[in-house]
Amino acid sequence: MSGDLSLRRPKPPRALISLVPMIDVMLILLVFFMVTSTYLNLDMIPALAQRDAPAPVQAASDTPAGVLLIRLGADGQPVLRGQAFEAEALAELLSARLSDAPGLQVIILPTGSARMQALVSLMDLVTQSGVREMRVVRLEAAQ
């Protein structure tokens, strides 16, 4: 028996790189960013009219004529389409919009740091202007 007697083991096959863990990580990141993202411009959110009500006449803006979105800032100032309004000017605007569309809906979007008194004052102003349909929508938590 001459020669080198050694056992030769077959080389193990190369492990294939699996894409499943990478896809799992990408899915988790996608869900994370979708959940934590916020809308910066809330006027871009379309507001739909009720199904039973007749469709309002489309105004020059992006929102229907029968819906008005008012944001309430942390300083208590109502903001409509990026412009801050004083109480008197907002009351005049609401009265003018009510004469054009009697079924005007007002949606108030307060920030998380807005004071409760500012929200109540804005709600009083809206109802004293004659608006019958008003909603308060809270989109973010208090900080």
PDB file of C-alpha atoms in Angstrom, residues 76-91 93:
ATOM      1  CA  GLY A  76     -55.143  79.376  18.368  1.00  0.00           C
ATOM      2  CA  GLN A  77     -55.225  81.019  14.945  1.00  0.00           C
ATOM      3  CA  PRO A  78     -57.627  79.482  12.381  1.00  0.00           C
ATOM      4  CA  VAL A  79     -55.938  78.787   9.049  1.00  0.00           C
ATOM      5  CA  LEU A  80     -57.794  78.293   5.779  1.00  0.00           C
ATOM      6  CA  ARG A  81     -55.814  77.284   2.660  1.00  0.00           C
ATOM      7  CA  GLY A  82     -52.569  78.439   4.241  1.00  0.00           C
ATOM      8  CA  GLN A  83     -53.867  81.874   5.230  1.00  0.00           C
ATOM      9  CA  ALA A  84     -54.489  82.843   8.854  1.00  0.00           C
ATOM     10  CA  PHE A  85     -57.817  84.542   9.603  1.00  0.00           C
ATOM     11  CA  GLU A  86     -58.999  86.763  12.420  1.00  0.00           C
ATOM     12  CA  ALA A  87     -62.397  85.967  13.959  1.00  0.00           C
ATOM     13  CA  GLU A  88     -64.265  88.768  12.158  1.00  0.00           C
ATOM     14  CA  ALA A  89     -62.809  87.929   8.738  1.00  0.00           C
ATOM     15  CA  LEU A  90     -63.567  84.234   9.200  1.00  0.00           C
ATOM     16  CA  ALA A  91     -67.160  85.015  10.216  1.00  0.00           C
ATOM     17  CA  LEU A  93     -66.126  84.373   4.916  1.00  0.00           C
TER      18      LEU A  93
END
